[in-house]
């Protein structure tokens, strides 16, 4: 079992086996591999119920009793992923890490992700043991091999991490914190080019406690999380390494929860990553990883492994996981701390929102109107020209083009486009040609027309728009449909859901900062609802979520974590259902991180069989001049692929071309 620091609780899933008898275990394993075939069930049951220290004793007794190497016999008897997993468990942790790194830098190409994961996450002691194990196992110097296989600033940071000399003193100098914040700011944001050496020195050597305070102060000073500056100033593998270091400083279990999720999401499983993490964390912090996984991804690590793997491989991984958290109650301290820090980040960050579509320089509405008329005149339609003009003009410029088109040709540009284009491309181009408030008004009207209501559209628009945007939508709705939006919402929805939507549709959310006394009162108000009193819970949430400013709500939700040890989003999901739950979750997610909310919407519109083209179109049109660049960054951060790649893999033809033009870059 892993050695614990004084005063810390054991957070692994594997424990020393009571009444341990290494000779008996060696005999059991020998018998399981004797003769034709092998008893895989017996092997996995025994190995996953012994600590690593006990497995080393079994190896020694096996050699004494049978004159054979246990790991060699296991390699011979087992195959594939199951063999890699079992053999990984049989090695001492430092030797397991050494083997992973050796494989990562051997042969053609380098597995940079493996190098980053191990060297960014290990403690000084673990690094020293790794270096010694590598020397012992391969009779080579690890630093020399890493230098021979990497280059540039990426190589320099790896070498710094390999020294295992990160400061470990918990006493932090406030003056040094301020100095490091200033040095990082001057090395990146304030400098033409970037002084990478400062990033390497500070992130590679300062203690975790010191760096956490540096990150907090950096956010307060610059209005940006350190991660945003790293993404803006660094690139490639060096950027990925520095982001991994920051994540591990903030919370190593959260870093591994994210790595595990990315290893299993989508088509195919990254088994090497899955095996490496489950083996290396099973006696360290897998319980914290599990709880954070459940908190972040709304499913248990156990259930995801169960659905993503099979056979003895699956059984072994589930044994290492140690339990299913799908009936999760309160957070473990580590997960509650992560939730609290997440709301702190959301509350303090001054994120600069940026769209991907900007006003065209040297804009000439006359030239554009003539080019569009030519593209639609005669036989056939020149879709490429239409896409090129409309996706590279701001909405205000498009309105000028519409007016000029009518003045020159006595024709309605919208009607001509509708006649010439069809399907998904027509919906996208016509959406871009409408003023934003009229576009949103139309989406709301269509969501309430005919049989049935598209509640998801109502929620998406009303839960995410600013007061000014909501008021403009109300005016556009009245102008276009000669009815009030409130009247249509009243006749098309019911109950508390109707009341919530009408409240949001007034556009009267408070717009000031937080009131500290009122923050505590509001958090108490939603924390104190008697259990089982669902209607009272929902009404209290409505009064606060629909009226308070975003800045105030961020502090309320942070205080809520302190009071209850729950994250507010999970309280809503646990205590509510249906449309009321969905609209409250949308408000919370929008308050937390609006670009991430839309990144999730885009991802879900394209994942699995088929594409929700209407959702994809609506988000791309409505966010293209507001925060689509931020959405792109959140998309690649969460889903490990760019929005550009996702669109490219899920759409085609002129619709694809127009979407990629709006996307504005490959990331």
XYZ file of C-alpha atoms in Angstrom:
667
model
C 0.000 0.000 0.000
C 1.263 3.513 -0.834
C 3.073 5.385 1.938
C 0.943 8.191 3.396
C 2.060 11.673 4.336
C 1.482 12.412 8.007
C -2.115 13.423 8.784
C -3.561 12.404 5.401
C -6.261 9.822 4.797
C -5.705 6.899 2.479
C -7.614 7.526 -0.754
C -6.727 4.407 -2.734
C -9.069 1.527 -3.573
C -6.490 -1.263 -3.057
C -5.529 -2.235 0.499
C -3.142 -4.704 2.083
C -4.813 -8.134 2.085
C -5.380 -9.391 5.659
C -3.800 -12.735 6.615
C -1.505 -12.379 3.613
C 0.503 -15.511 2.709
C 2.857 -14.860 -0.233
C 3.779 -18.551 -0.614
C 0.126 -19.574 -0.804
C -0.583 -16.809 -3.346
C 2.427 -17.854 -5.450
C 1.105 -21.422 -5.506
C -2.405 -20.234 -6.459
C -1.001 -18.253 -9.403
C 1.241 -21.155 -10.478
C -1.763 -23.509 -10.504
C -3.849 -20.924 -12.408
C -1.262 -20.957 -15.211
C -0.396 -24.669 -15.156
C -1.465 -26.986 -17.978
C -3.614 -26.066 -20.979
C -5.064 -22.566 -20.777
C -5.087 -20.354 -17.699
C -7.617 -19.441 -15.013
C -7.837 -15.712 -15.738
C -10.553 -15.160 -13.157
C -8.346 -16.552 -10.376
C -5.407 -14.414 -11.534
C -7.328 -11.128 -11.625
C -9.115 -11.817 -8.328
C -5.859 -12.448 -6.511
C -3.778 -9.636 -8.008
C -6.438 -6.908 -7.607
C -6.957 -7.838 -3.937
C -3.269 -7.489 -2.977
C -1.351 -4.233 -2.533
C 1.681 -3.535 -4.703
C 4.007 -4.241 -1.775
C 2.368 -7.643 -1.326
C 2.631 -8.387 -5.058
C 6.406 -7.876 -4.847
C 6.575 -10.480 -2.081
C 4.531 -12.876 -4.234
C 7.027 -12.379 -7.103
C 9.951 -13.250 -4.808
C 8.227 -16.338 -3.389
C 7.217 -17.491 -6.892
C 10.865 -17.416 -7.983
C 11.979 -19.204 -4.789
C 9.340 -21.925 -5.123
C 9.401 -22.541 -8.889
C 12.632 -20.994 -10.186
C 10.601 -18.933 -12.643
C 9.845 -15.255 -13.173
C 6.178 -14.534 -12.382
C 5.923 -11.522 -14.709
C 7.411 -13.551 -17.595
C 4.858 -16.347 -16.968
C 1.976 -13.868 -16.848
C 3.136 -12.316 -20.133
C 3.250 -15.781 -21.713
C -0.183 -16.880 -20.442
C -2.174 -13.679 -20.940
C -2.730 -11.531 -24.017
C -3.688 -8.052 -25.163
C -4.998 -5.323 -22.881
C -5.644 -7.731 -20.006
C -1.997 -8.822 -20.062
C -0.761 -5.195 -20.115
C -2.997 -4.318 -17.172
C -2.016 -7.309 -15.005
C 1.697 -6.952 -15.754
C 1.475 -3.227 -14.981
C 0.018 -4.042 -11.562
C 2.864 -6.478 -10.860
C 5.621 -3.878 -11.298
C 6.631 -1.522 -8.467
C 5.136 1.953 -9.215
C 8.463 3.579 -10.141
C 9.338 0.722 -12.509
C 5.869 0.894 -14.049
C 6.399 4.623 -14.731
C 9.885 3.884 -16.089
C 8.457 1.301 -18.513
C 5.773 3.753 -19.691
C 8.366 6.453 -20.372
C 10.724 4.017 -22.097
C 7.888 2.938 -24.412
C 6.941 6.591 -24.999
C 10.405 7.533 -26.305
C 11.370 4.261 -28.029
C 11.063 3.658 -31.750
C 9.653 6.063 -34.324
C 7.837 9.043 -32.859
C 7.317 10.055 -29.248
C 4.214 9.690 -27.083
C 4.313 13.240 -25.721
C 1.011 12.830 -23.872
C 2.483 10.007 -21.782
C 5.586 12.068 -20.923
C 3.411 15.042 -19.985
C 1.046 12.982 -17.825
C 3.751 11.290 -15.774
C 6.224 14.138 -15.328
C 3.596 16.826 -14.653
C 1.781 14.813 -11.984
C 4.453 13.056 -9.887
C 5.829 14.301 -6.567
C 9.536 14.963 -5.993
C 9.913 11.600 -4.270
C 8.143 9.774 -7.100
C 10.376 11.511 -9.682
C 13.542 10.482 -7.810
C 12.311 6.874 -7.618
C 11.426 6.943 -11.331
C 14.888 8.181 -12.354
C 16.551 5.476 -10.240
C 14.217 2.747 -11.553
C 14.900 3.774 -15.173
C 18.659 3.572 -14.548
C 18.282 0.180 -12.892
C 15.941 -1.329 -15.495
C 17.551 -0.010 -18.701
C 21.081 1.003 -17.639
C 20.469 4.389 -19.220
C 20.102 7.947 -17.983
C 16.488 9.115 -18.196
C 17.351 12.788 -18.598
C 19.737 12.025 -21.479
C 17.098 9.898 -23.213
C 14.426 12.612 -22.820
C 16.841 15.239 -24.193
C 17.614 12.960 -27.157
C 13.933 12.548 -28.008
C 12.473 16.040 -27.440
C 13.402 19.622 -28.255
C 12.871 23.306 -27.524
C 11.030 24.705 -24.519
C 9.107 21.431 -24.153
C 12.403 19.643 -23.565
C 13.623 22.303 -21.116
C 10.500 22.025 -18.953
C 10.679 18.207 -18.946
C 14.300 18.407 -17.768
C 13.313 20.826 -14.974
C 10.550 18.447 -13.832
C 12.964 15.495 -13.958
C 15.125 17.148 -11.300
C 12.378 16.546 -8.721
C 13.321 19.738 -6.916
C 9.954 21.500 -6.635
C 9.830 23.474 -3.386
C 7.738 21.735 -0.736
C 7.527 24.378 1.990
C 3.916 25.272 2.872
C 5.002 28.650 4.278
C 4.372 31.121 1.466
C 5.864 34.604 1.062
C 3.223 37.120 -0.047
C 5.931 39.321 -1.535
C 7.241 36.440 -3.655
C 3.685 35.624 -4.794
C 3.256 39.214 -6.018
C 6.681 39.146 -7.678
C 5.900 35.888 -9.517
C 2.544 37.263 -10.702
C 4.299 40.349 -12.059
C 7.073 38.266 -13.667
C 4.563 35.945 -15.392
C 2.484 38.893 -16.580
C 5.528 40.701 -17.955
C 6.846 37.485 -19.534
C 3.609 36.945 -21.447
C 0.789 39.464 -21.736
C 2.969 42.596 -21.529
C 5.791 41.376 -23.753
C 6.152 41.340 -27.526
C 6.787 37.612 -27.892
C 7.017 35.478 -24.769
C 9.756 34.934 -22.185
C 9.266 31.172 -21.855
C 12.134 30.877 -19.358
C 10.112 32.726 -16.695
C 7.151 30.362 -17.145
C 9.510 27.363 -16.916
C 11.306 28.638 -13.814
C 8.206 29.587 -11.825
C 5.902 26.704 -12.818
C 8.723 24.161 -12.625
C 10.118 25.052 -9.206
C 7.642 26.785 -6.902
C 5.645 24.764 -4.365
C 2.054 23.829 -5.137
C 0.751 25.929 -2.250
C 2.705 28.939 -3.516
C 1.525 28.437 -7.111
C -2.133 28.186 -6.087
C -1.825 31.626 -4.500
C 0.028 32.894 -7.587
C -2.813 31.650 -9.811
C -5.452 33.299 -7.585
C -3.566 36.593 -7.526
C -2.848 36.422 -11.275
C -6.593 36.153 -11.911
C -7.354 39.138 -9.657
C -4.561 41.241 -11.174
C -5.080 40.482 -14.877
C -8.714 39.354 -15.014
C -7.525 36.194 -16.773
C -6.949 32.705 -15.419
C -3.330 31.626 -15.888
C -4.561 28.924 -18.279
C -5.871 31.583 -20.690
C -2.487 33.318 -20.746
C -0.677 30.014 -21.332
C -2.974 29.223 -24.262
C -2.458 32.685 -25.693
C 1.312 32.845 -25.236
C 2.592 29.263 -25.658
C 1.940 26.573 -28.249
C 2.249 22.897 -29.145
C 3.492 20.283 -26.678
C 5.040 22.981 -24.484
C 1.613 24.593 -24.045
C 0.033 21.197 -23.237
C 2.755 20.421 -20.678
C 2.374 23.764 -18.907
C -1.429 23.402 -18.808
C -0.999 19.912 -17.309
C 1.327 21.314 -14.644
C -1.243 23.998 -13.785
C -4.031 21.414 -13.588
C -1.996 19.173 -11.299
C -1.128 22.133 -9.078
C -4.816 23.007 -8.795
C -5.964 19.390 -8.277
C -4.117 16.250 -9.347
C -7.252 14.073 -8.961
C -9.214 16.437 -11.211
C -6.452 16.227 -13.827
C -6.692 12.430 -13.833
C -10.507 12.460 -13.855
C -10.318 14.537 -17.047
C -7.678 12.223 -18.572
C -9.832 9.163 -17.836
C -12.931 10.767 -19.331
C -11.088 11.697 -22.519
C -9.621 8.170 -22.714
C -13.110 6.657 -22.920
C -15.367 9.209 -24.593
C -16.286 8.949 -28.254
C -15.474 6.077 -30.561
C -12.668 3.806 -29.400
C -10.850 3.731 -26.078
C -7.312 4.930 -25.372
C -6.465 1.781 -23.451
C -2.837 2.662 -22.731
C -3.950 5.838 -20.950
C -6.748 4.037 -19.120
C -4.406 1.255 -17.934
C -1.619 3.636 -16.917
C -3.893 5.826 -14.782
C -5.867 3.006 -13.153
C -2.630 1.202 -12.234
C -0.745 4.268 -11.000
C -3.569 5.863 -8.965
C -5.183 2.724 -7.469
C -3.190 3.089 -4.226
C -2.987 6.898 -4.202
C -6.142 8.906 -4.949
C -8.586 6.882 -7.073
C -11.420 7.629 -4.578
C -10.965 11.384 -5.089
C -10.697 10.851 -8.850
C -13.949 8.866 -8.791
C -15.886 11.539 -6.944
C -14.591 14.385 -9.116
C -15.382 12.294 -12.207
C -18.969 11.899 -10.976
C -19.188 15.626 -10.234
C -17.809 16.818 -13.583
C -19.253 14.301 -16.014
C -22.577 13.335 -14.411
C -21.771 9.650 -14.578
C -19.620 7.386 -12.475
C -16.159 6.244 -13.496
C -17.363 2.700 -12.769
C -20.299 2.940 -15.223
C -18.133 4.461 -17.952
C -15.536 1.681 -17.625
C -18.335 -0.889 -17.581
C -19.843 0.460 -20.818
C -16.522 1.003 -22.582
C -14.575 -2.230 -21.935
C -15.209 -5.986 -21.840
C -14.121 -9.379 -20.531
C -11.468 -9.946 -17.872
C -9.971 -6.555 -18.793
C -13.225 -4.883 -17.690
C -13.469 -6.969 -14.506
C -9.926 -6.019 -13.495
C -10.475 -2.302 -14.138
C -13.708 -2.360 -12.126
C -11.881 -4.038 -9.224
C -9.291 -1.239 -9.311
C -12.058 1.373 -9.505
C -13.389 -0.042 -6.243
C -17.038 0.972 -6.422
C -19.861 2.708 -8.282
C -20.695 6.339 -7.433
C -23.907 6.660 -9.447
C -25.857 6.948 -6.212
C -23.424 9.635 -5.083
C -24.398 11.761 -2.097
C -22.130 14.404 -0.684
C -18.778 15.196 -2.239
C -15.550 13.969 -0.813
C -13.538 16.962 0.477
C -11.389 17.028 -2.667
C -14.423 17.292 -4.979
C -16.117 19.948 -2.841
C -12.889 21.951 -2.922
C -12.771 21.667 -6.724
C -16.396 22.866 -6.978
C -15.634 25.812 -4.688
C -12.528 26.773 -6.688
C -14.499 26.492 -9.937
C -17.026 29.069 -8.683
C -14.176 31.287 -7.455
C -12.650 31.183 -10.932
C -16.037 31.993 -12.472
C -16.616 34.855 -10.008
C -13.254 36.603 -10.378
C -12.371 36.069 -14.058
C -12.831 39.004 -16.374
C -13.104 37.009 -19.558
C -12.884 38.956 -22.785
C -15.573 37.535 -25.048
C -14.767 37.487 -28.731
C -16.690 36.482 -31.809
C -15.239 35.035 -34.983
C -17.087 37.296 -37.436
C -15.974 40.935 -37.606
C -16.854 43.913 -39.818
C -15.084 43.613 -43.154
C -12.454 46.241 -43.903
C -12.976 48.326 -47.074
C -16.651 47.334 -46.949
C -18.672 48.354 -49.990
C -22.365 47.385 -49.858
C -22.789 48.355 -53.493
C -20.122 45.888 -54.663
C -21.472 43.130 -52.402
C -25.070 43.625 -53.567
C -23.993 43.379 -57.222
C -21.887 40.265 -56.546
C -24.808 38.553 -54.786
C -27.203 39.440 -57.627
C -24.748 38.004 -60.140
C -24.352 34.822 -58.030
C -28.122 34.198 -58.218
C -28.837 35.346 -61.780
C -29.374 32.936 -64.658
C -29.053 29.158 -64.531
C -27.549 27.727 -61.387
C -26.405 29.479 -58.242
C -22.887 30.452 -57.214
C -23.111 29.267 -53.582
C -19.401 29.838 -52.984
C -19.699 33.586 -53.631
C -22.807 33.855 -51.441
C -21.069 32.037 -48.579
C -17.880 34.042 -48.943
C -19.647 37.410 -48.770
C -22.231 36.698 -46.072
C -19.952 34.844 -43.631
C -17.291 37.567 -43.839
C -19.548 40.552 -43.111
C -20.904 41.637 -39.749
C -24.655 41.577 -39.205
C -24.809 45.380 -39.419
C -23.045 45.227 -42.795
C -25.469 42.533 -44.001
C -28.388 44.862 -43.228
C -26.731 47.539 -45.379
C -26.334 45.009 -48.194
C -30.068 44.136 -47.943
C -31.019 47.804 -48.230
C -28.618 48.432 -51.131
C -29.863 45.302 -52.945
C -33.443 46.589 -52.780
C -32.410 50.093 -53.891
C -30.443 48.784 -56.892
C -32.578 45.926 -58.109
C -36.020 46.512 -56.587
C -35.810 43.009 -55.156
C -35.836 41.512 -51.669
C -32.466 39.850 -51.040
C -33.953 37.484 -48.426
C -36.608 36.291 -50.883
C -34.001 35.742 -53.608
C -31.731 33.763 -51.255
C -34.694 31.681 -50.110
C -35.540 30.910 -53.725
C -31.964 30.028 -54.752
C -30.763 28.047 -51.728
C -32.207 25.024 -49.982
C -31.952 22.802 -46.925
C -29.387 23.387 -44.167
C -27.433 25.983 -46.169
C -30.576 28.064 -46.731
C -31.423 28.018 -43.011
C -27.886 29.071 -42.113
C -27.543 31.888 -44.676
C -31.045 33.271 -44.041
C -30.354 33.172 -40.300
C -27.180 35.202 -40.780
C -29.105 37.768 -42.837
C -31.620 38.471 -40.054
C -30.932 41.001 -37.289
C -30.063 38.980 -34.123
C -33.201 39.891 -32.142
C -35.464 38.991 -35.087
C -33.582 35.720 -35.550
C -34.078 34.783 -31.887
C -37.725 35.852 -32.068
C -38.226 33.560 -35.056
C -36.579 30.620 -33.261
C -38.886 31.148 -30.265
C -41.957 31.418 -32.510
C -41.088 28.200 -34.369
C -40.472 26.413 -31.042
C -44.079 27.161 -30.031
C -45.805 26.607 -33.396
C -47.826 23.534 -34.339
C -48.260 20.382 -32.306
C -45.878 20.167 -29.393
C -43.356 22.664 -28.035
C -39.591 22.591 -28.392
C -38.781 23.408 -24.780
C -35.036 23.050 -25.390
C -35.041 26.041 -27.751
C -37.077 28.172 -25.333
C -34.635 27.304 -22.533
C -31.495 27.854 -24.615
C -32.493 31.354 -25.711
C -34.263 32.724 -22.617
C -31.751 31.313 -20.115
C -28.666 32.728 -21.869
C -29.535 36.157 -23.287
C -28.681 39.440 -21.564
C -31.352 41.924 -20.454
C -30.683 44.106 -23.508
C -30.937 41.104 -25.832
C -34.190 39.942 -24.185
C -35.765 43.385 -24.538
C -34.767 43.538 -28.206
C -36.277 40.065 -28.747
C -39.570 41.221 -27.192
C -39.718 44.197 -29.556
C -38.835 42.081 -32.593
C -41.429 39.436 -31.633
C -44.170 42.073 -31.329
C -43.134 43.661 -34.632
C -42.936 40.399 -36.589
C -45.890 38.444 -35.129
C -48.193 41.170 -33.730
C -48.395 39.359 -30.423
C -46.401 39.627 -27.231
C -43.850 36.954 -26.459
C -45.274 36.687 -22.940
C -48.765 35.873 -24.288
C -47.428 33.088 -26.505
C -45.330 31.644 -23.670
C -48.396 31.735 -21.406
C -50.561 29.858 -23.884
C -47.910 27.320 -24.869
C -46.384 26.334 -21.508
C -47.766 25.725 -18.032
C -47.090 25.575 -14.319
C -43.812 26.643 -12.761
C -41.976 26.211 -16.082
C -44.247 28.896 -17.589
C -43.617 31.225 -14.632
C -39.835 30.765 -14.973
C -39.863 31.508 -18.717
C -42.054 34.588 -18.277
C -39.762 35.848 -15.529
C -36.727 35.401 -17.810
C -38.600 37.011 -20.736
C -39.096 40.263 -18.828
C -35.354 40.999 -19.149
C -35.250 42.471 -15.653
C -32.345 40.549 -14.124
C -30.323 42.682 -11.700
C -27.061 43.914 -13.219
C -24.900 44.986 -10.274
C -22.118 43.143 -8.464
C -22.517 40.889 -5.464
C -23.902 41.954 -2.093
C -21.967 39.861 0.463
C -24.720 39.846 3.109
C -27.384 39.040 0.556
C -25.136 36.294 -0.909
C -25.258 34.438 2.393
C -29.017 35.005 2.738
C -29.695 33.690 -0.774
C -27.443 30.664 -0.298
C -29.202 29.938 3.013
C -32.591 30.364 1.330
C -31.954 27.590 -1.202
C -29.961 25.447 1.247
C -32.619 25.456 3.989
C -35.558 24.044 2.019
C -36.951 21.063 3.986
C -36.189 17.733 2.349
C -39.090 16.404 0.324
C -40.700 19.840 -0.121
C -40.133 19.947 -3.875
C -42.490 22.847 -4.742
C -40.957 25.080 -2.073
C -37.444 24.195 -3.315
C -38.329 25.042 -6.926
C -40.051 28.332 -6.020
C -37.091 29.508 -3.946
C -34.686 28.641 -6.748
C -36.859 30.532 -9.256
C -36.943 33.703 -7.147
C -33.138 33.767 -6.921
C -31.979 32.261 -10.244
C -34.266 34.386 -12.423
C -33.658 37.771 -10.805
C -30.134 38.039 -9.359
C -27.167 39.251 -11.409
C -24.690 36.728 -12.775
C -21.916 38.128 -10.560
C -24.099 37.795 -7.470
C -25.212 34.258 -8.400
C -21.614 33.079 -8.779
C -20.957 34.034 -5.167
C -24.265 32.497 -4.029
C -23.348 29.187 -5.643
C -19.877 29.311 -4.080
C -21.387 29.974 -0.652
C -23.852 27.132 -1.280
C -20.931 24.679 -1.648
C -19.503 25.902 1.675
C -22.852 25.504 3.441
C -23.966 22.148 2.040
C -20.904 20.398 0.565
C -22.955 20.092 -2.639
C -22.626 21.829 -5.978
C -25.841 23.691 -6.824
C -26.137 22.043 -10.255
C -26.181 18.571 -8.723
C -28.703 19.646 -6.099
C -31.021 20.783 -8.894
C -30.546 17.547 -10.838
C -31.128 15.445 -7.746
C -34.161 17.324 -6.409
C -36.034 18.364 -9.559
C -37.187 16.910 -12.856
C -38.429 17.717 -16.346
C -38.423 21.194 -17.894
C -38.039 22.987 -14.547
C -34.828 21.072 -13.851
C -33.559 21.701 -17.379
C -34.133 25.466 -17.309
C -32.506 25.848 -13.876
C -29.490 23.783 -14.988
C -29.183 25.949 -18.119
C -29.195 29.133 -15.997
C -26.554 27.721 -13.623
C -24.341 26.556 -16.505
C -24.715 29.917 -18.237
C -23.762 31.736 -15.026
C -20.805 29.392 -14.516
C -19.388 29.578 -18.037
C -21.629 30.615 -20.928
C -19.155 29.693 -23.713
C -18.834 26.201 -22.203
C -22.643 25.890 -22.142
C -22.717 26.535 -25.889
C -19.678 24.297 -26.518
C -21.664 21.466 -24.892
C -24.693 22.271 -27.066
C -22.537 22.118 -30.206
C -20.852 18.881 -29.165
C -24.179 17.184 -28.416
C -25.607 18.382 -31.740
C -22.864 16.485 -33.596
C -22.125 13.419 -31.467
C -23.486 9.962 -32.252
C -25.473 8.981 -35.333
C -26.985 11.932 -37.154
C -26.588 15.662 -36.627
C -29.019 18.136 -35.048
C -28.511 20.664 -37.846
C -31.028 23.145 -36.417
C -29.214 23.341 -33.076
C -25.841 23.554 -34.814
C -27.101 26.352 -37.079
C -28.808 28.274 -34.274
C -25.733 28.341 -32.038
C -23.285 29.153 -34.852
C -25.478 31.999 -36.132
C -26.360 33.498 -32.754
C -22.860 33.348 -31.194
C -20.692 34.153 -34.231
C -20.300 37.847 -33.326
C -20.502 37.423 -29.544
C -18.344 34.642 -28.106
C -17.763 31.927 -30.721
C -13.978 32.245 -30.298
C -14.403 31.547 -26.558
C -16.738 28.653 -27.387
C -14.069 27.202 -29.675
C -11.508 27.307 -26.855
C -13.877 25.623 -24.396
C -14.743 22.982 -27.014
C -11.157 21.878 -27.614
C -10.364 22.003 -23.902
C -13.271 19.748 -22.919
C -13.525 17.421 -25.897
C -9.896 17.150 -26.973
C -10.704 18.056 -30.566
C -11.393 21.352 -32.240
C -14.835 22.616 -33.210
C -13.432 22.861 -36.752
C -12.622 19.116 -36.707
C -16.047 18.213 -35.311
C -17.871 20.235 -37.997
C -15.602 18.821 -40.714
C -16.352 15.260 -39.612
C -20.108 15.730 -39.276
C -21.301 17.949 -42.153
C -20.660 18.258 -45.873
C -20.919 20.379 -48.994
C -21.699 24.071 -48.949
C -23.243 23.814 -45.468
C -19.857 22.583 -44.215
C -18.034 25.399 -45.986
C -20.300 28.074 -44.496
C -20.006 26.624 -40.969
C -16.211 26.482 -41.182
C -16.123 30.112 -42.341
C -18.156 31.087 -39.243
C -15.966 28.875 -37.043
C -13.049 31.016 -38.125
C -10.085 28.760 -37.376
C -8.732 25.249 -36.803
C -7.276 25.660 -33.250
